[in-house]
Structures are given as structure tokens and as C-alpha cells.
PDB file of C-alpha atoms in Angstrom:
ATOM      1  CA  UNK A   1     -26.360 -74.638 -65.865  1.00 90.00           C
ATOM      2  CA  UNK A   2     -29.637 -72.700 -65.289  1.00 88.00           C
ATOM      3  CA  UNK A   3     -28.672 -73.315 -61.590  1.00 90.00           C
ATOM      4  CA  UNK A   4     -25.405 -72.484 -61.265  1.00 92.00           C
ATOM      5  CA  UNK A   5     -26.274 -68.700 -63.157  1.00 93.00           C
ATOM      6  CA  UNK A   6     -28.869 -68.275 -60.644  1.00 93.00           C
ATOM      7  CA  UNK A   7     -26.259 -68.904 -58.273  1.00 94.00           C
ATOM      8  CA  UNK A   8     -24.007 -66.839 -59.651  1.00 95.00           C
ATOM      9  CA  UNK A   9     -26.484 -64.036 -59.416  1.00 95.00           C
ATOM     10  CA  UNK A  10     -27.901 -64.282 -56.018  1.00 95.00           C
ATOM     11  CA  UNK A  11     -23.706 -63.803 -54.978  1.00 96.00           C
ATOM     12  CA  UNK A  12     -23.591 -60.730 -57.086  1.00 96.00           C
ATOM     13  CA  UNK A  13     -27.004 -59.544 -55.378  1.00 96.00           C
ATOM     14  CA  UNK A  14     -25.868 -60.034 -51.998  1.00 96.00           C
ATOM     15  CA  UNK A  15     -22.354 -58.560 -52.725  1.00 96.00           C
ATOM     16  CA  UNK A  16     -23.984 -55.581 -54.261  1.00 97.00           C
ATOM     17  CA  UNK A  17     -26.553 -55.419 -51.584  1.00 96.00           C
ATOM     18  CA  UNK A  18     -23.357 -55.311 -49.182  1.00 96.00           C
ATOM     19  CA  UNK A  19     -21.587 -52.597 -50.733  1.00 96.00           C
ATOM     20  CA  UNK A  20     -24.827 -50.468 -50.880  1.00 96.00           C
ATOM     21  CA  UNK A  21     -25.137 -51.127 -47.105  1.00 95.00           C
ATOM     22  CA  UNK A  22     -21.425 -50.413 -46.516  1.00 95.00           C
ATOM     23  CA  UNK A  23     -22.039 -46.549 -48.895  1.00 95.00           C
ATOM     24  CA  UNK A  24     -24.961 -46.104 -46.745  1.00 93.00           C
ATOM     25  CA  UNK A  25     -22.909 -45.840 -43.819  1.00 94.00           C
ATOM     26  CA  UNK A  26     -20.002 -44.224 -44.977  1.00 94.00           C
ATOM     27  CA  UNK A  27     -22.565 -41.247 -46.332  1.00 92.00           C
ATOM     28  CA  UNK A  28     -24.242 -41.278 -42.796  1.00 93.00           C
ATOM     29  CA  UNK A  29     -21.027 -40.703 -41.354  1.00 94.00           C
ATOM     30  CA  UNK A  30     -19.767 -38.813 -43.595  1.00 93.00           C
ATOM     31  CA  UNK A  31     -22.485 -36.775 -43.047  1.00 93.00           C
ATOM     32  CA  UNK A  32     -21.999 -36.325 -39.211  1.00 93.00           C
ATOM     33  CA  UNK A  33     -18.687 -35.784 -39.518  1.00 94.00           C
ATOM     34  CA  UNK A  34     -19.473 -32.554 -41.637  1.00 93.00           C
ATOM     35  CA  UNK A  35     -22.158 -30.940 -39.756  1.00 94.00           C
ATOM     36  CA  UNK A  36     -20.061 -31.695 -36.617  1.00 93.00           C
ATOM     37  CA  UNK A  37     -16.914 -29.494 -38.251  1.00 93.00           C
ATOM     38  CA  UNK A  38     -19.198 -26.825 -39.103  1.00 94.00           C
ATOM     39  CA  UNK A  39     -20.785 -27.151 -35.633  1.00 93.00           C
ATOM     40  CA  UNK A  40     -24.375 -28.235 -36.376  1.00 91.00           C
ATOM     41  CA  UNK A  41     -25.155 -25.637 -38.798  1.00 93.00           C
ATOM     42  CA  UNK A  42     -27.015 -27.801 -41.458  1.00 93.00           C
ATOM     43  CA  UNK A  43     -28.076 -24.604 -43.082  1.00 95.00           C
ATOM     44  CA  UNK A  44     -24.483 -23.586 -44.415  1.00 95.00           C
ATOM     45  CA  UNK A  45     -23.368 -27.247 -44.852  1.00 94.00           C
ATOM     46  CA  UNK A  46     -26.400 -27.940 -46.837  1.00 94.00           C
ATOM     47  CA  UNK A  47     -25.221 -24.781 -49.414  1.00 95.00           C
ATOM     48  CA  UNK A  48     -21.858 -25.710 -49.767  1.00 93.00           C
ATOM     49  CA  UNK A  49     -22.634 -29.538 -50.366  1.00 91.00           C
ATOM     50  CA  UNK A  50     -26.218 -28.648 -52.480  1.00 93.00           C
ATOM     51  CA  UNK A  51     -27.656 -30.993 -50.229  1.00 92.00           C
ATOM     52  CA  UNK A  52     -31.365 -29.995 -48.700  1.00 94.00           C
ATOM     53  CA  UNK A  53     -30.427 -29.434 -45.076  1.00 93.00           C
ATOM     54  CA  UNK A  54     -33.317 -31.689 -44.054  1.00 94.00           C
ATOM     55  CA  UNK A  55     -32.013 -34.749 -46.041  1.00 93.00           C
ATOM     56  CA  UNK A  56     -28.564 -33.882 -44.211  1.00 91.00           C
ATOM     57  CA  UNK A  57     -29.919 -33.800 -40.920  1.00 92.00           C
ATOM     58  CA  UNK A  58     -31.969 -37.367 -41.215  1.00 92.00           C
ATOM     59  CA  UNK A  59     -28.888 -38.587 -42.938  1.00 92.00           C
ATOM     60  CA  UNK A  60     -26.956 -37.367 -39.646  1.00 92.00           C
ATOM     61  CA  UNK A  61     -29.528 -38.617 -37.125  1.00 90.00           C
ATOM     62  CA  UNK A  62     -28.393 -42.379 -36.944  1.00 90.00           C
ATOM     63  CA  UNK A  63     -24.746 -41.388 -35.903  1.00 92.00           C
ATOM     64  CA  UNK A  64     -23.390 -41.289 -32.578  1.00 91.00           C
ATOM     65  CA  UNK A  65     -21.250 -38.317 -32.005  1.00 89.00           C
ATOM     66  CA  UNK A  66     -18.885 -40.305 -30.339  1.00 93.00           C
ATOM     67  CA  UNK A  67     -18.527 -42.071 -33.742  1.00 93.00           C
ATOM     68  CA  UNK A  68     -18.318 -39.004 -35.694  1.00 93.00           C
ATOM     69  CA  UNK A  69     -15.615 -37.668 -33.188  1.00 93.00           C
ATOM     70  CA  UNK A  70     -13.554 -41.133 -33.529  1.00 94.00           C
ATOM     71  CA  UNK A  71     -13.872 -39.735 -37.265  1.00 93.00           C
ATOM     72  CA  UNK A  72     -12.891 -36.930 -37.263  1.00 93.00           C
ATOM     73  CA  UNK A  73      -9.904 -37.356 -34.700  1.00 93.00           C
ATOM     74  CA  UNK A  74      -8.974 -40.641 -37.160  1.00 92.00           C
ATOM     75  CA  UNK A  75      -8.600 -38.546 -40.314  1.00 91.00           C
ATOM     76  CA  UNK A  76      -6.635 -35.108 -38.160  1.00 91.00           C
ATOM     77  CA  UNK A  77      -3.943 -37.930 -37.001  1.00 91.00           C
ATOM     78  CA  UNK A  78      -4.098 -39.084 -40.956  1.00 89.00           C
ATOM     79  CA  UNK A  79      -3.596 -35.705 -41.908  1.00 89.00           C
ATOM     80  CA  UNK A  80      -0.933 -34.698 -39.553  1.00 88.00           C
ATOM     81  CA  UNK A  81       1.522 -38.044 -40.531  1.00 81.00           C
ATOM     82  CA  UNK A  82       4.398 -36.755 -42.693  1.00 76.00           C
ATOM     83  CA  UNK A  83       3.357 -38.391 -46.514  1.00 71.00           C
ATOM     84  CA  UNK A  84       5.648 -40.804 -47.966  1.00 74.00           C
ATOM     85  CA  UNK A  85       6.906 -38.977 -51.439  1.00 74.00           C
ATOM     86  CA  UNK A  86       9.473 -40.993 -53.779  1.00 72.00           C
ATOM     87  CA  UNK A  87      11.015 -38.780 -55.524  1.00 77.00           C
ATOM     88  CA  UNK A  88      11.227 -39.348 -59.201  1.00 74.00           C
ATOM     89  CA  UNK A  89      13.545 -38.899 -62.213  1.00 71.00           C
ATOM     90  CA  UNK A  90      12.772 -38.030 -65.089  1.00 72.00           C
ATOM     91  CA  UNK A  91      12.565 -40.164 -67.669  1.00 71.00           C
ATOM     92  CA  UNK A  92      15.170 -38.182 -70.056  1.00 65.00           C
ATOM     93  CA  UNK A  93      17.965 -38.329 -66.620  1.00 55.00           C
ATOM     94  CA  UNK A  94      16.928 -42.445 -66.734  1.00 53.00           C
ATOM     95  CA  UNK A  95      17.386 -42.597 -70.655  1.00 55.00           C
ATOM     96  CA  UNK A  96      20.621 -41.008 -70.734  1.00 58.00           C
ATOM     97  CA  UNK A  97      21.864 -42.843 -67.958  1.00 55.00           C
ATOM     98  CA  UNK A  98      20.951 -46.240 -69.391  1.00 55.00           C
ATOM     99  CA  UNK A  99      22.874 -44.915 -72.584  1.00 54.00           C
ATOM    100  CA  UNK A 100      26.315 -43.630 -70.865  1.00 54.00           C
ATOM    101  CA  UNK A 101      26.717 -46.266 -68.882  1.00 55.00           C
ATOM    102  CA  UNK A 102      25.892 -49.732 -71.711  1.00 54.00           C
ATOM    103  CA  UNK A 103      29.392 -48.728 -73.159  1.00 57.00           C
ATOM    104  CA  UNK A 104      28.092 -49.338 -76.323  1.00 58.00           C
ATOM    105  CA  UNK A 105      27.026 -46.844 -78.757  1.00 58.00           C
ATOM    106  CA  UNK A 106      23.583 -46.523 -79.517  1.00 58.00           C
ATOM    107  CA  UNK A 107      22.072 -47.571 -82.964  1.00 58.00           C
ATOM    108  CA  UNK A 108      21.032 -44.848 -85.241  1.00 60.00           C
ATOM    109  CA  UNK A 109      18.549 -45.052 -87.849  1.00 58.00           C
ATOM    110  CA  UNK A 110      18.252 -43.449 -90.867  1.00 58.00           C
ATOM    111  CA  UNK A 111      15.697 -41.889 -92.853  1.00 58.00           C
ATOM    112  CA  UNK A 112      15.236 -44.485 -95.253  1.00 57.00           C
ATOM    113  CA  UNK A 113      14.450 -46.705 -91.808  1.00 58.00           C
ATOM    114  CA  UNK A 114      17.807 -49.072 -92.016  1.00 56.00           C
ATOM    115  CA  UNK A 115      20.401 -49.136 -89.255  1.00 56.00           C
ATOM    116  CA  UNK A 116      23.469 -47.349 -88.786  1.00 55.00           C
ATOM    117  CA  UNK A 117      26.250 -47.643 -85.959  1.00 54.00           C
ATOM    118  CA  UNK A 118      26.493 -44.223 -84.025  1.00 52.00           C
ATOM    119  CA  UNK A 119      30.336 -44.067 -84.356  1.00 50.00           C
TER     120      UNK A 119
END
């Protein structure tokens, strides 16, 4: 039993590990991406984040710009597709719809909490 928990943890350590590693990148990217939109000026980046500008540039440093470009151009063709919008009743339109249509009247209750037919 002792075994299999240790198992069990070592997974969750190297999942978690993982996902930290996976983050990592995304804020290193993420990072690029930003300073490349506001063409390299870490200065204003870094006061509209509240990010040192420093920490923003060594974040930065690992990424290719031709990585930060396949960004950037991924998430302008994301931005330019037309969004797919259902639209919605309300519920009221739903409720009274569901009522007119059963052909049988709706049960009313009283104030005493027993039942009483509508008609």
C-alpha cells in the first residue's frame, strides 16, 4: 500500500512538474509576443503589465521571433474568424411555450399548498 501511494505521488509530481514546464513556456511566449506588438519597448510593456522590464526581457530572451510571429499571426486569423453565437430564448418564451402547446391546463396551487385544476 505504502508503495502504490508513493506511486501515486511520483505521477502527480511528474504531471505537475509537466504543467509547470508547459506555463513556463506559454509565459515566455507570451511574453515575446507582447513586447513584439509593442515593438520592443519593454519599458511601456513592463508599466502596463507591472512587470520589471528586466524580468520581461530575460523572460523574452529564449523565444525565437519566428515563434512569436507564428503567434501572433495564429491568434489575428483566430480573431478575424466570424464567432459561432447560438442564439438563446429566454427561459419565460421556453416556459410558456411548453405550457400552450401540452394542451393541458396547468395545475394551480393554492395558498394553503393543495392542488387545484386551472380551469
Amino acid at each position: 500500500m505504502a508503495a502504490e501511494h508513493a506511486l501515486t505521488a511520483r505521477e502527480a509530481a511528474v504531471k505537475a512538474a509537466k504543467a509547470k514546464e508547459e506555463a513556463d513556456v506559454t509565459a515566455r511566449e507570451a511574453a515575446a509576443v507582447v513586447l513584439r506588438l509593442f515593438d520592443n519597448d519593454a519599458e511601456l510593456v513592463s508599466e502596463l503589465l507591472g512587470v520589471p522590464a528586466e524580468e520581461l526581457e530575460r523572460e523574452a530572451k529564449p523565444v525565437t521571433a519566428a515563434r512569436a510571429k507564428e503567434i501572433i499571426e495564429s491568434l489575428r486569423a483566430r480573431a478575424e474568424r466570424p464567432r459561432t453565437t447560438r442564439i438563446r430564448k429566454p427561459r419565460a418564451d421556453v416556459a410558456d411555450a411548453a405550457s400552450s402547446t401540452s394542451g393541458t391546463p396547468a395545475p394551480v396551487v393554492t395558498a394553503d399548498g393543495s392542488r387545484a385544476d386551472a380551469a
